[in-house]
Every structure is written in C-alpha cells, then in structure tokens.
PDB file of C-alpha atoms in Angstrom:
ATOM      1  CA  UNK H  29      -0.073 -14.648  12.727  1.00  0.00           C
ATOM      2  CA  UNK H  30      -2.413 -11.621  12.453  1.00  0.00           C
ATOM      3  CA  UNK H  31      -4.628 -10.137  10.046  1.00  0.00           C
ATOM      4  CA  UNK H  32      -3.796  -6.455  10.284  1.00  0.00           C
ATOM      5  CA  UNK H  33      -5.660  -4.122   7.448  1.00  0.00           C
ATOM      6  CA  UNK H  34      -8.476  -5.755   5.524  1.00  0.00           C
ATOM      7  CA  UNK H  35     -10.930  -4.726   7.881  1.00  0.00           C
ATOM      8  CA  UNK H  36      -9.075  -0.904   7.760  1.00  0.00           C
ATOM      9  CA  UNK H  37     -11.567   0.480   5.228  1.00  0.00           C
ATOM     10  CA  UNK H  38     -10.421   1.289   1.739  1.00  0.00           C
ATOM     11  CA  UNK H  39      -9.132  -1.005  -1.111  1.00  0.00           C
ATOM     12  CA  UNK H  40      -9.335  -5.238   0.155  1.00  0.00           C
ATOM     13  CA  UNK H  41      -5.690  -5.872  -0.926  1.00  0.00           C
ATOM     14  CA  UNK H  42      -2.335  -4.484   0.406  1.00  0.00           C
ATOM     15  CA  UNK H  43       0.209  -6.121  -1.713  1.00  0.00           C
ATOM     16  CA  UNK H  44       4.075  -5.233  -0.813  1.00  0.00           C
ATOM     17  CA  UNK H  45       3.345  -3.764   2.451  1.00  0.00           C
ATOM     18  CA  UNK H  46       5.872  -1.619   3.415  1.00  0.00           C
ATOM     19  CA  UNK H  47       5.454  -0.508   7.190  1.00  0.00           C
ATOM     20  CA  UNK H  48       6.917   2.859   8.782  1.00  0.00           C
ATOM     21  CA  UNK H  49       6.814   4.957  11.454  1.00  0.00           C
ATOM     22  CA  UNK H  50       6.906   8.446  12.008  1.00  0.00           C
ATOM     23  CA  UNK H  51       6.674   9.707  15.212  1.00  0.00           C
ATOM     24  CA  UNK H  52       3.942   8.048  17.470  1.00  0.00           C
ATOM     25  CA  UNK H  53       2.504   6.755  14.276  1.00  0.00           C
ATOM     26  CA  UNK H  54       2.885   3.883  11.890  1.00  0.00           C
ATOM     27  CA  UNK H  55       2.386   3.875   8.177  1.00  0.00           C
ATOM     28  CA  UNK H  56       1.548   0.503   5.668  1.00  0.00           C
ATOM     29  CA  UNK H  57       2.594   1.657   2.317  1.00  0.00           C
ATOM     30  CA  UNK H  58       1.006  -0.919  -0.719  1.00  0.00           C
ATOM     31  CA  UNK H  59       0.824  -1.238  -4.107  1.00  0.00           C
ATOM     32  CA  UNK H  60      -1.915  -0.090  -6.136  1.00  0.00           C
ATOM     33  CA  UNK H  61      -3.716   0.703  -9.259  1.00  0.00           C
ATOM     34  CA  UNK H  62      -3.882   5.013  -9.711  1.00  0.00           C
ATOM     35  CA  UNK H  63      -1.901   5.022  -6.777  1.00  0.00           C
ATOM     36  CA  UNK H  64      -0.033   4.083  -3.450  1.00  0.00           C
ATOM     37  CA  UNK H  65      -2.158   2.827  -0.888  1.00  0.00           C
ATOM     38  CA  UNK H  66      -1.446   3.924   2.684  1.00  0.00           C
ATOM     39  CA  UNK H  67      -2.667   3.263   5.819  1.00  0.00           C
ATOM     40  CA  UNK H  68      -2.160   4.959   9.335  1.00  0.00           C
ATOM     41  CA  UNK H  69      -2.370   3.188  12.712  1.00  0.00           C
ATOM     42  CA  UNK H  70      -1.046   4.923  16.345  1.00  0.00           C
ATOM     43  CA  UNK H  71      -0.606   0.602  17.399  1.00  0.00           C
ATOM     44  CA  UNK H  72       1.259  -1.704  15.364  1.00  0.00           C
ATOM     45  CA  UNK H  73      -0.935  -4.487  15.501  1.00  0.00           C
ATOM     46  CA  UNK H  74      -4.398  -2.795  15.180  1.00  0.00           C
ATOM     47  CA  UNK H  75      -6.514   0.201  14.781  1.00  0.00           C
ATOM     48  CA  UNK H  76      -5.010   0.472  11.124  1.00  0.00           C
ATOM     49  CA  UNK H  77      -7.536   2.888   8.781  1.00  0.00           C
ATOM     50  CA  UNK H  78      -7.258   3.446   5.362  1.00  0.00           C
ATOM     51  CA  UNK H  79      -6.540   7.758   4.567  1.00  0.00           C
ATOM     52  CA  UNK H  80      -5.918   7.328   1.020  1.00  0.00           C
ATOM     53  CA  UNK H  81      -3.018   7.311  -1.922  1.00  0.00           C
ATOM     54  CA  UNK H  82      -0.049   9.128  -0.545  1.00  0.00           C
ATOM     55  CA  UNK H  83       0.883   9.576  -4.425  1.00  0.00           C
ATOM     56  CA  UNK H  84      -1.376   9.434  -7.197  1.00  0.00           C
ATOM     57  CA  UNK H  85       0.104  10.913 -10.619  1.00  0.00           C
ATOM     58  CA  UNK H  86      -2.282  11.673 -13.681  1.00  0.00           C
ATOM     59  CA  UNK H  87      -1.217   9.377 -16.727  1.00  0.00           C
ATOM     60  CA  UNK H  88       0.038   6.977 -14.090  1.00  0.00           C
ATOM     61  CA  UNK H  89      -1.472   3.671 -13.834  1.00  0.00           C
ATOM     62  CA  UNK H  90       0.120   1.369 -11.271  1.00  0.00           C
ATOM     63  CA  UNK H  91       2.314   1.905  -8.348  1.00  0.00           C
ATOM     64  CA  UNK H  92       4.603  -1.129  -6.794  1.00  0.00           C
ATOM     65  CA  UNK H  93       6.321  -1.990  -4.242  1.00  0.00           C
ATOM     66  CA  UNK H  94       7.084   1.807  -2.188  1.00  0.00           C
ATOM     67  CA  UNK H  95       9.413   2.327  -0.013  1.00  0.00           C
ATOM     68  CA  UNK H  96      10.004   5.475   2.457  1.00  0.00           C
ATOM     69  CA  UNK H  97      12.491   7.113   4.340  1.00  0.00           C
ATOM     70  CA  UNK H  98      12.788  10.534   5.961  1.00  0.00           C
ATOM     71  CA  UNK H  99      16.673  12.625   6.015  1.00  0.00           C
ATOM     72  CA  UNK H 100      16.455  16.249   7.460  1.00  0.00           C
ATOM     73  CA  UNK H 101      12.370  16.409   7.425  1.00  0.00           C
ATOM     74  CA  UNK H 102      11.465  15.425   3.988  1.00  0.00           C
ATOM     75  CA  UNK H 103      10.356  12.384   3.463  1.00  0.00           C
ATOM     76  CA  UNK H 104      11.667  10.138   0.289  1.00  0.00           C
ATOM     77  CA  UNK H 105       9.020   7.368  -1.280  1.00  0.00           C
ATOM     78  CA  UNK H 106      10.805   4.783  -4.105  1.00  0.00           C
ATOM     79  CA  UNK H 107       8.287   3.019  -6.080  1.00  0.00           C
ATOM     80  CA  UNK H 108       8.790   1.563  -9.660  1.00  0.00           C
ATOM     81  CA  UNK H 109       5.509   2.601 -11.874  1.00  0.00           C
ATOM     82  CA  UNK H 110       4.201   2.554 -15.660  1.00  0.00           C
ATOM     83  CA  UNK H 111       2.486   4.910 -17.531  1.00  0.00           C
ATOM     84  CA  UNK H 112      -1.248   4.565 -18.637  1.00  0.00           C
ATOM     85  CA  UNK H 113      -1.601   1.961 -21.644  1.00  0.00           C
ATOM     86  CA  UNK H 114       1.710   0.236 -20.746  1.00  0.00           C
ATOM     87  CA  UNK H 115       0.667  -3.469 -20.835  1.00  0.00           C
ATOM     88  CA  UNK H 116       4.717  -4.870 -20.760  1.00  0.00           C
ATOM     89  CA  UNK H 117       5.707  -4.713 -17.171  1.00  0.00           C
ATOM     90  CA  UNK H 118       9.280  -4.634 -18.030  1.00  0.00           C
ATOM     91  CA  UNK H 119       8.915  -0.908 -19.314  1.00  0.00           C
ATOM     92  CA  UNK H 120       8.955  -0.368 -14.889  1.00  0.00           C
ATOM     93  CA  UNK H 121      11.123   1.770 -13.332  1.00  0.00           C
ATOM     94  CA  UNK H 122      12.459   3.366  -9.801  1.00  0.00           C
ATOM     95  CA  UNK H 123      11.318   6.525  -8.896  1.00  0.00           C
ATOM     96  CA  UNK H 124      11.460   8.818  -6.203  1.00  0.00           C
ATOM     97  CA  UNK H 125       8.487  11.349  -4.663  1.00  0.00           C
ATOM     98  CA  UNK H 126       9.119  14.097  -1.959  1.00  0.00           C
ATOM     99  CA  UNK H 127       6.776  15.344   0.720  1.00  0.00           C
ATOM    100  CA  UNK H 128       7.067  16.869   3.922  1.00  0.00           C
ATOM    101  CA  UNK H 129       4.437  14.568   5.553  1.00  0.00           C
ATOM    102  CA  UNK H 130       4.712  10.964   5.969  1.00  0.00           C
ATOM    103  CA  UNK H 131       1.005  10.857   4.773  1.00  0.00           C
ATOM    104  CA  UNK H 132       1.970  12.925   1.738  1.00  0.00           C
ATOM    105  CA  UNK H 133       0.842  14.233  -0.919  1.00  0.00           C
ATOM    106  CA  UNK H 134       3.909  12.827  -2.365  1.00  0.00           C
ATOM    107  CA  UNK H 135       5.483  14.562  -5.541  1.00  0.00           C
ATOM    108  CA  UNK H 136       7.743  12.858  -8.434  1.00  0.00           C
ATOM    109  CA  UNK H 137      11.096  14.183  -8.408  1.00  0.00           C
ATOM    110  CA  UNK H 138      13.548  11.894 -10.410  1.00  0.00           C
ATOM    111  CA  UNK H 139      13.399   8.160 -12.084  1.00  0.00           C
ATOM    112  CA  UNK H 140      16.114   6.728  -9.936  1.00  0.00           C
ATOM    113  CA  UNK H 141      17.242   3.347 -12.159  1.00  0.00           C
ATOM    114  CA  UNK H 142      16.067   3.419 -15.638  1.00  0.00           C
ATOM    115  CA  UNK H 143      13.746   0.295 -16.496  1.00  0.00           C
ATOM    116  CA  UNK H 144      13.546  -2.591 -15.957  1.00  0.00           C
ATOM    117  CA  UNK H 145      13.855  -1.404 -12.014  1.00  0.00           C
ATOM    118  CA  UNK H 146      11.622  -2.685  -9.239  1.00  0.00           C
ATOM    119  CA  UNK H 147      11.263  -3.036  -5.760  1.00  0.00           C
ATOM    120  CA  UNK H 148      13.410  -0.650  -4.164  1.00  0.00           C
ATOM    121  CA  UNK H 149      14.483  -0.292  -0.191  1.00  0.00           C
ATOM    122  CA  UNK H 150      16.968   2.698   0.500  1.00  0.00           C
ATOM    123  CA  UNK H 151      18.625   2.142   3.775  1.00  0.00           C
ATOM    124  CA  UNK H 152      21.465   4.724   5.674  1.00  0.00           C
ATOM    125  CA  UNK H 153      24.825   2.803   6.321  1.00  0.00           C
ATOM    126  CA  UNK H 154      27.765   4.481   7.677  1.00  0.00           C
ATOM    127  CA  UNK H 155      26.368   7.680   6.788  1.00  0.00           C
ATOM    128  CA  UNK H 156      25.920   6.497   3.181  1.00  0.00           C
ATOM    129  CA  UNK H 157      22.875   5.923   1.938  1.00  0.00           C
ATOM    130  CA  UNK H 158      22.354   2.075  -0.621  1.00  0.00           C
ATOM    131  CA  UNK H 159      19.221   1.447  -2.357  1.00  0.00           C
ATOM    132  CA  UNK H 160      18.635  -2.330  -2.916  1.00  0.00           C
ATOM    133  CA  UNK H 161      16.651  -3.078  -6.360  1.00  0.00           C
ATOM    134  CA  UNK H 162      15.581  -5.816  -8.505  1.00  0.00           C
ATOM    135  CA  UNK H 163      17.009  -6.130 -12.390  1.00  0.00           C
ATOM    136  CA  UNK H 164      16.948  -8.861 -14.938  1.00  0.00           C
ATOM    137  CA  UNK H 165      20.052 -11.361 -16.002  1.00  0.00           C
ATOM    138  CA  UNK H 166      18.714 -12.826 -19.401  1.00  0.00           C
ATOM    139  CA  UNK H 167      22.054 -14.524 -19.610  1.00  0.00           C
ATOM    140  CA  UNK H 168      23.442 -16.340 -16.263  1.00  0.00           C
ATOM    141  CA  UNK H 169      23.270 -19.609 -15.985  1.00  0.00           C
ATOM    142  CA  UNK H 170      19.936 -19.406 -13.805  1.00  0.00           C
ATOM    143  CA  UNK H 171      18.356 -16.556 -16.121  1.00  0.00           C
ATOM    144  CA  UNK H 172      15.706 -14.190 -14.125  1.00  0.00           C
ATOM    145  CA  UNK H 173      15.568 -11.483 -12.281  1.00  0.00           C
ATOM    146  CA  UNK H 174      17.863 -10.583  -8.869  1.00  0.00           C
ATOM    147  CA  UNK H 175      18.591  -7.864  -6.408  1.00  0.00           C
ATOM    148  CA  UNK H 176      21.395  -5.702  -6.386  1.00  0.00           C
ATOM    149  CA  UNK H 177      22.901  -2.408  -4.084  1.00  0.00           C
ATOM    150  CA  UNK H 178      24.027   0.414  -5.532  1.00  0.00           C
ATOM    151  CA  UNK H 179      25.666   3.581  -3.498  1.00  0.00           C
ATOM    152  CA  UNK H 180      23.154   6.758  -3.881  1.00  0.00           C
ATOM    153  CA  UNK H 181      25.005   9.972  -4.727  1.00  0.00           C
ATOM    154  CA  UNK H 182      22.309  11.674  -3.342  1.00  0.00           C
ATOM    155  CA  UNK H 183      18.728  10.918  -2.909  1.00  0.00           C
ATOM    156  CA  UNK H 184      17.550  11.505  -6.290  1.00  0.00           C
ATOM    157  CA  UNK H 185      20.979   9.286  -8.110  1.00  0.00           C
ATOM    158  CA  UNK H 186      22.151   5.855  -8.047  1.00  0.00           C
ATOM    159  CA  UNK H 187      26.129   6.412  -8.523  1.00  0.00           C
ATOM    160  CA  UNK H 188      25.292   3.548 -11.395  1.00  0.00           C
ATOM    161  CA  UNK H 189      27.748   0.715 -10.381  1.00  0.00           C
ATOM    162  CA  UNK H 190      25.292  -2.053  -9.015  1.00  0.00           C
ATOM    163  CA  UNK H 191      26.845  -4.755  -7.351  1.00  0.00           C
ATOM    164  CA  UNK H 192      24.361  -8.194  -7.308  1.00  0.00           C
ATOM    165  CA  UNK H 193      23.929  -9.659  -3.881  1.00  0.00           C
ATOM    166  CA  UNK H 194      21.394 -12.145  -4.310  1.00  0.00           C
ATOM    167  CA  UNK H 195      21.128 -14.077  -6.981  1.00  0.00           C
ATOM    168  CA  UNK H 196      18.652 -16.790  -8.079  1.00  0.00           C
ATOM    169  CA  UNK H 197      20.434 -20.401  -7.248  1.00  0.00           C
ATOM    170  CA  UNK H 198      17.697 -23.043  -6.569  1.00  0.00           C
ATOM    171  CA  UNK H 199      14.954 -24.501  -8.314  1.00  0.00           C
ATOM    172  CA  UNK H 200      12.017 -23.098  -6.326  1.00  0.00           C
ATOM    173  CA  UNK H 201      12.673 -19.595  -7.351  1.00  0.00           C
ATOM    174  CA  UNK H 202      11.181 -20.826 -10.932  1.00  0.00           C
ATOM    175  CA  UNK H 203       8.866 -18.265 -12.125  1.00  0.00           C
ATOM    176  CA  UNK H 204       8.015 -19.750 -15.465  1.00  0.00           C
ATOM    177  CA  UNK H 205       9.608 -22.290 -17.830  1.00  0.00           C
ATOM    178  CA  UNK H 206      10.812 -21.430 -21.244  1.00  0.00           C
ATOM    179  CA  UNK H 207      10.120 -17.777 -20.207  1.00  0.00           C
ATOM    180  CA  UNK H 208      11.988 -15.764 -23.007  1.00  0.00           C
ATOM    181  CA  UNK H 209      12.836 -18.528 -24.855  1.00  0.00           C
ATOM    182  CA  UNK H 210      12.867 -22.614 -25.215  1.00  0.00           C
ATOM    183  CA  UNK H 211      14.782 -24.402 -22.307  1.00  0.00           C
ATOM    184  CA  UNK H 212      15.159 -21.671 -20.089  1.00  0.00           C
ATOM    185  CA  UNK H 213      13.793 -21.491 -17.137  1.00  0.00           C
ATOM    186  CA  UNK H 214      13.234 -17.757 -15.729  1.00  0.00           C
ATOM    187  CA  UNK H 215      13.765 -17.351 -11.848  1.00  0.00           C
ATOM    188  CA  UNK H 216      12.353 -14.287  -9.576  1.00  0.00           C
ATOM    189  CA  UNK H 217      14.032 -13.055  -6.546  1.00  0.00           C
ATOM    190  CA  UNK H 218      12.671  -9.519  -5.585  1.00  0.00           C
ATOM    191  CA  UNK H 219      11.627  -7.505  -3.129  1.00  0.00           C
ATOM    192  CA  UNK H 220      14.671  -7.107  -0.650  1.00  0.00           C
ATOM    193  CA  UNK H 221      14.204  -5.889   2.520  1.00  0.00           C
ATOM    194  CA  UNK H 222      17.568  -4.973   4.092  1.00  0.00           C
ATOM    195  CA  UNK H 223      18.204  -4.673   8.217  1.00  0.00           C
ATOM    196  CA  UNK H 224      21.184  -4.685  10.747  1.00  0.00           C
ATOM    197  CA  UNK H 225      21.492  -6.042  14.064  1.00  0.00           C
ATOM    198  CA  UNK H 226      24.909  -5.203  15.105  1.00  0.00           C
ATOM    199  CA  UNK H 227      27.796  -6.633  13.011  1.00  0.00           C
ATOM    200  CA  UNK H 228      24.885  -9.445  11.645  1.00  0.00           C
ATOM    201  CA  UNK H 229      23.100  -8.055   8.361  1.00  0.00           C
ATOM    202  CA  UNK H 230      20.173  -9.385   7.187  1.00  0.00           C
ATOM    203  CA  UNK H 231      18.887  -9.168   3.883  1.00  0.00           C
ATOM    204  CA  UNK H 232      15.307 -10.796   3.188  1.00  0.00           C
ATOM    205  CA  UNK H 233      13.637 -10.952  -0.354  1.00  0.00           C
ATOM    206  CA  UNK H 234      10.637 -13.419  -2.178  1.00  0.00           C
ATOM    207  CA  UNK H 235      11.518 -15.843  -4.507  1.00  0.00           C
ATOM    208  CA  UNK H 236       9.031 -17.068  -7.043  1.00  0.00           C
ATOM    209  CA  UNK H 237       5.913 -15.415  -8.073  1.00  0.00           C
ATOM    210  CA  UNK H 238       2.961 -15.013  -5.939  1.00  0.00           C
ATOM    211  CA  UNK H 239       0.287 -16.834  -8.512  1.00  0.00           C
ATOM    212  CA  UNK H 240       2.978 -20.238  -7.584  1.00  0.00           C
ATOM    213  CA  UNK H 241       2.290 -22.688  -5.088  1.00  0.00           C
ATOM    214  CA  UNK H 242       6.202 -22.397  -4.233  1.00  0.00           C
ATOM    215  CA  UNK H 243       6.247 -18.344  -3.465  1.00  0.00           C
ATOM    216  CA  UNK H 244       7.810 -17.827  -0.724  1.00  0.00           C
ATOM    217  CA  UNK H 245      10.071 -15.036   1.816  1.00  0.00           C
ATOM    218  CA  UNK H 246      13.878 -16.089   2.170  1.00  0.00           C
ATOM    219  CA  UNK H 247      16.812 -14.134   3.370  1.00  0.00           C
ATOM    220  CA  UNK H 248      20.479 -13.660   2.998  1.00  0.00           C
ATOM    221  CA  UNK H 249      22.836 -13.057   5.836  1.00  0.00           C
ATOM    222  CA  UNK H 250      26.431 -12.066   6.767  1.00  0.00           C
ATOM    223  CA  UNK H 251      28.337 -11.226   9.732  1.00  0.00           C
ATOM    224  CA  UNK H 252      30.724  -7.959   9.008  1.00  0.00           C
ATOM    225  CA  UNK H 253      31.670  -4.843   9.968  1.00  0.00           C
ATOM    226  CA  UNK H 254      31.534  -3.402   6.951  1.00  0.00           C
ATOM    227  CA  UNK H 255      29.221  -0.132   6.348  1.00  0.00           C
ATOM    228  CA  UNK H 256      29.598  -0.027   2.711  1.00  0.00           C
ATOM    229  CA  UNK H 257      26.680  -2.292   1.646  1.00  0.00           C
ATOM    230  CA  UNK H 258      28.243  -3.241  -1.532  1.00  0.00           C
ATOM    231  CA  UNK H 259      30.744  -4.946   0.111  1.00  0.00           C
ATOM    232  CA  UNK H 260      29.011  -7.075   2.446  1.00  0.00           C
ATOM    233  CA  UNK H 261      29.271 -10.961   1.843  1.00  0.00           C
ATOM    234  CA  UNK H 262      25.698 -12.177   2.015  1.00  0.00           C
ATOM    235  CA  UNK H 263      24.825 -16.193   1.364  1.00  0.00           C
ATOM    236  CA  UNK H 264      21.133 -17.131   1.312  1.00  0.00           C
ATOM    237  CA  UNK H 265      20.777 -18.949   4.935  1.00  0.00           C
ATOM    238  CA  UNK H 266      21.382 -21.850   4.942  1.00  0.00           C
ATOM    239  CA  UNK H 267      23.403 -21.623   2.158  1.00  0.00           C
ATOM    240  CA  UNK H 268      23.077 -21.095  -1.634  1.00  0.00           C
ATOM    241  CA  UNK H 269      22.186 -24.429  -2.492  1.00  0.00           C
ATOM    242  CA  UNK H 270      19.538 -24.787   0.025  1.00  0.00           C
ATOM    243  CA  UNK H 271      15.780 -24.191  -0.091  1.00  0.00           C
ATOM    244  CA  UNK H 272      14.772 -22.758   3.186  1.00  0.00           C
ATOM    245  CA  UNK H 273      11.987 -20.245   3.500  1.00  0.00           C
ATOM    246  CA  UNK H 274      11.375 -18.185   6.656  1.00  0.00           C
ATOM    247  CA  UNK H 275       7.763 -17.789   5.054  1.00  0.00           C
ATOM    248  CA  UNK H 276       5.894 -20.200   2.839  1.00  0.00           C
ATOM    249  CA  UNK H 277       1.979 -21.837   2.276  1.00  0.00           C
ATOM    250  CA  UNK H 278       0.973 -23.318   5.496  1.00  0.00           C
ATOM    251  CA  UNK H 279      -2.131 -24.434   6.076  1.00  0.00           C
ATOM    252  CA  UNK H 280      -3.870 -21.157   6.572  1.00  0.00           C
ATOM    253  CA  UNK H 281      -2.270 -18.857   4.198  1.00  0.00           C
ATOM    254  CA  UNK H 282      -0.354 -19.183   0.826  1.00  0.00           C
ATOM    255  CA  UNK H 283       1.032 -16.181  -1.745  1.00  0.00           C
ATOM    256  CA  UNK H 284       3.374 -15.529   1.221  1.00  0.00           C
ATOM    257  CA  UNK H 285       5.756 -12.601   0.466  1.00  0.00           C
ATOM    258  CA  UNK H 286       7.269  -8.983  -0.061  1.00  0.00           C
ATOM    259  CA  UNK H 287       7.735  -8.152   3.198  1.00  0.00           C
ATOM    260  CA  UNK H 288       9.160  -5.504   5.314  1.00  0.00           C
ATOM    261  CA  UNK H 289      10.542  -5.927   9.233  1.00  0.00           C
ATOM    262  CA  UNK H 290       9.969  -3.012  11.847  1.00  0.00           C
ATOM    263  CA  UNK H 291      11.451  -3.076  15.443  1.00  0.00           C
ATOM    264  CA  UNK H 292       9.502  -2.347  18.261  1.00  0.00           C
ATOM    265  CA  UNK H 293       9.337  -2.351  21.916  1.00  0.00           C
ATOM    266  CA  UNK H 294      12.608  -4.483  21.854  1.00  0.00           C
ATOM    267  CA  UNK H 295      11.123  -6.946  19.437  1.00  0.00           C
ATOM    268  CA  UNK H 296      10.627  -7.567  15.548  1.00  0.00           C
ATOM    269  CA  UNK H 297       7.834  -7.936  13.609  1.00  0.00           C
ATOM    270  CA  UNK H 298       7.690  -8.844   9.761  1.00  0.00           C
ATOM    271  CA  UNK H 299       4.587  -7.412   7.877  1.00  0.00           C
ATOM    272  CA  UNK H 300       4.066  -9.181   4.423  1.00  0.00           C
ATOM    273  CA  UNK H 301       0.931 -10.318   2.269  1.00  0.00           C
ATOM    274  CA  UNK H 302      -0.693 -13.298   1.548  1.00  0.00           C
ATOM    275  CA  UNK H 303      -4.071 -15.374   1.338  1.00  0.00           C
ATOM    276  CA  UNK H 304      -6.241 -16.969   3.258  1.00  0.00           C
ATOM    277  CA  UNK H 305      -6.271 -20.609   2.057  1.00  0.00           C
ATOM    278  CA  UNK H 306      -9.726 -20.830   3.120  1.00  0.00           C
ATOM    279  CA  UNK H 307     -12.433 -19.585   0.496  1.00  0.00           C
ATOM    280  CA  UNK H 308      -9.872 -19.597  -2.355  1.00  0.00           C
ATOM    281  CA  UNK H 309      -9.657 -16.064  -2.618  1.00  0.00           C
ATOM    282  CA  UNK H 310      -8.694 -14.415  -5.948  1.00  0.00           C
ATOM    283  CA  UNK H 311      -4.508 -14.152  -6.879  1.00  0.00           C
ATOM    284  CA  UNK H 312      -5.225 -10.651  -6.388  1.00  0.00           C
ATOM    285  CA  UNK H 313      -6.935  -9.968  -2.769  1.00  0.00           C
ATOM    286  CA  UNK H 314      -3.235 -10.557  -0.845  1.00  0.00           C
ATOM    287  CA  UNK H 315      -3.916  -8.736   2.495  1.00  0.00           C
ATOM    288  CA  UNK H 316      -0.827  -6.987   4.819  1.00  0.00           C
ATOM    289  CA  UNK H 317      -0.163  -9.659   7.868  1.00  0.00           C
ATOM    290  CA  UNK H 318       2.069  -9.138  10.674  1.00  0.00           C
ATOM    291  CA  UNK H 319       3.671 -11.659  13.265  1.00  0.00           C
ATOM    292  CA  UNK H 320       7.008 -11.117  15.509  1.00  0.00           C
ATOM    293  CA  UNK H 321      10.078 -12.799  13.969  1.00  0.00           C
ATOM    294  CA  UNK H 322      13.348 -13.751  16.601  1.00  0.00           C
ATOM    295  CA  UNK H 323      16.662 -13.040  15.432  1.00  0.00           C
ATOM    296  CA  UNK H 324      18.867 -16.201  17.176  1.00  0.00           C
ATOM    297  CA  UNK H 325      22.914 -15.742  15.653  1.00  0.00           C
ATOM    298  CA  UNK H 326      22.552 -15.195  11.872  1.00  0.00           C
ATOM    299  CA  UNK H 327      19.104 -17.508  12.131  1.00  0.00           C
ATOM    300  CA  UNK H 328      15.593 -15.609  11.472  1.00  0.00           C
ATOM    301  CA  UNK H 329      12.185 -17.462  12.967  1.00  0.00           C
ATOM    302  CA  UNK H 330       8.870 -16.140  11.997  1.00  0.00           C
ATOM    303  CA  UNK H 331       6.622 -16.744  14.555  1.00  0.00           C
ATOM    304  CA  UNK H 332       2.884 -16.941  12.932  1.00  0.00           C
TER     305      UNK H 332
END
C-alpha cells in the first residue's frame, strides 16, 4: 500500500478517486464540496499536485463520485451533484460536463439519469458505450440501493432500460437498520468500477457505508464473450452468498472503498480511499491510495 495525494497540496481528502490518463499524464478525479477535485501526476505512484476543480458550477454545492472518458477529443466527466440548500441526498443525480482538456474547465451539458442517480462509470464495449450507476430498491427483499447498466444512446442519454447487475445479498452490505421504516434493514452497494481482461469481466463496487466498521471493496465477475454489458452474467466472487472483500479494515487503514483500477506497464493498480487507523482521523479526511492488484482466472488480489 501507498499513500499517493495527501501530501499533493490542495484539499486533505480525495474521496472516490477516480484515476485517468491522458497522454503521458495521469489524472485523480475526487469528490468535493463547490467542486471536483483533480489532481495531475506525469508517474502513477508519485509526484501527484493538486491544479484545482476541473468543474465548479455556481448554485452547485457538492460533486460525487466523477468519472471521465474521452471519444473523438472531447472529454466526458459523469458526476451525480445537488444544488445549494439541498440537505436530502436522494434529490442526486447523473450528469455529464464536456471539455476539450482532461484538466477542464468542464461544462454541464445534460442530467444523464434523473435522481436518485449516483456513482456513474461509462465504459466502450463492442463499440457501444454502458454507463454503470447506482439506484434505490425500497421494495426487494434486501431493500437498499444497487448498481445497474444501461446502453447510452449517445453520450448525453441513457436509452432508459436499466438492467441490475449487482444486487445487495449479504448481511455486511447493511447500511443502517430500520432505514425507511421499522424492520428493514437498508443495504448499500455503489460505486462500480467496470474492466475487461479478455473474455473475463470484472465488475468491482463498495458495499456498506464508509462511517461502518464493515465498509468494504468487492467485485462481481463473469467469463463471456458477450459485448453488450447488459447481458453479461456477473455473480459477486465467490458467490452471492459469500462475504469476501478484495479490500477491507486492516490494521493500518479502515473506510476502505470507491475505487477505480488503471493498467499500466503490464500491471494493475487499484486507487481507492481510506484512513489511516492511526490518529483516528475524522470520517471525512479519506485520502486516494494506490497498490497493484493480480488478476489470477476470475480471482482479484490486492496487494497492499
């Protein structure tokens, strides 16, 4: 494990790190209050400096989880957001921002997926391109919120027939009991990360909250051939019924999650925030980490 960005100037947190890289350079989106946080490093692992909110909209007051991608020289940047004086979190909703830099300034286009909408990752499969979002199931079984894909029609539209692919099933992805109501128990999986390793698809995500001892980075997997993204069959490795994490509190660090995976030099690395156990840090000061993660058969190992 490596501490990566709290010494990069700037803001002490990077929650939701979201790492990219654009040309010789590498980007560390993260949410924020009045805007996006990014960071800009020419090595992965250090040298990372703080140059400011790549978006920052007036009436706007917080910024989660962003995501970017670039198609034909513009760059695209999801985020879910709320306006100023919005105090119920559920009012958030995917957007999309445009700019031809990777630094930005970033502008608001579109909202994507009307609220509640969070965490977006928008991914190019088969020369389709699937965004990956969290919503909220007040009424399964295991109430809470889950991810789901959805086809984009083009870069500003979700075609608007969401398919869920994971889906809260154990009892450490407890959020909160008696959430909404008396006897039920609200679970949280967000913050999917999708990637592809030949006919092996990986799709990771953080179950719990990050205030919870039990937070924690798990993943779903399949083996297909399939390009259309809604049609892949993913199970939560090991299985469904299975409590597994790839991250989780170790000694060191705890509030492990919302990560993001970047290849490089032939080998992965999985940037996501946490706390140092040490000191007892505030909920709030997560910092962006990095450490290479192994891919073995359908099997991820995070090596901190």
């Amino acid at each position: 494990m490596k501490l990566i960005l709290p010494e990069a100037g700037g803001p002490p947190s990077q929650p939701d790190p979201y790492v990219f890289k654009a040309g010789e350079k590498y980007y560390i989106y993260a949410s924020g209050d009045g805007g996006v946080k990014t960071y800009m490093s020419e090595k992965l692992t250090e040298g990372w400096k703080y140059i400011g909110r790549a978006i920052a909209e007036k009436g706007i007051h917080f910024y989660w989880a962003p995501c970017v991608i670039e198609r034909d020289g513009v760059y695209y940047m999801y985020y879910s957001s709320i306006p100023e004086g919005e105090t119920d979190h559920h009012k958030q909703a995917v957007k999309v921002a445009v700019s031809r830099s990777p630094e930005g300034p970033y502008e608001y286009k579109k909202t994507v997926i009307p609220a509640f909408s969070i965490d977006p990752h928008v991914v190019k499969s088969g020369g389709e391109y699937y965004i990956f979002y969290s919503l909220n199931d007040y009424e399964a079984e295991r109430a809470g919120t889950y991810i789901a894909v959805d086809r984009l029609a083009d870069m500003f539209t979700a075609e608007g027939k969401p398919v869920p692919v994971v889906v809260p099933t154990v009892d450490e992805e407890i959020f909160m009991k008696d959430r909404f109501r008396p006897g039920q128990n609200w679970h949280t999986v967000e913050g999917a990360f999708y990637f592809r390793e030949g006919n092996r698809h990986f799709l990771m995500y953080s179950g719990n909250c990050y205030q919870n001892e039990k937070y924690f980075v798990g993943y779903a997997c399949a083996e297909s051939a399939e390009n259309d993204l809604r049609k892949v069959p993913f199970r939560k490795y090991p299985s469904d019924e299975a409590y597994a994490p790839l991250l989780a509190k170790n000694a060191e660090e705890e509030g492990t999650g919302h990560n993001s995976v970047i290849r490089e030099g032939g080998e992965y690395y999985i940037v996501y925030h946490a706390r140092d156990v040490s000191g007892k840090k505030a909920e709030d000061t997560r910092t962006a980490r990095i450490c290479k993660m192994r891919v073995d058969g359908l099997r991820l190992i995070a090596e901190r």
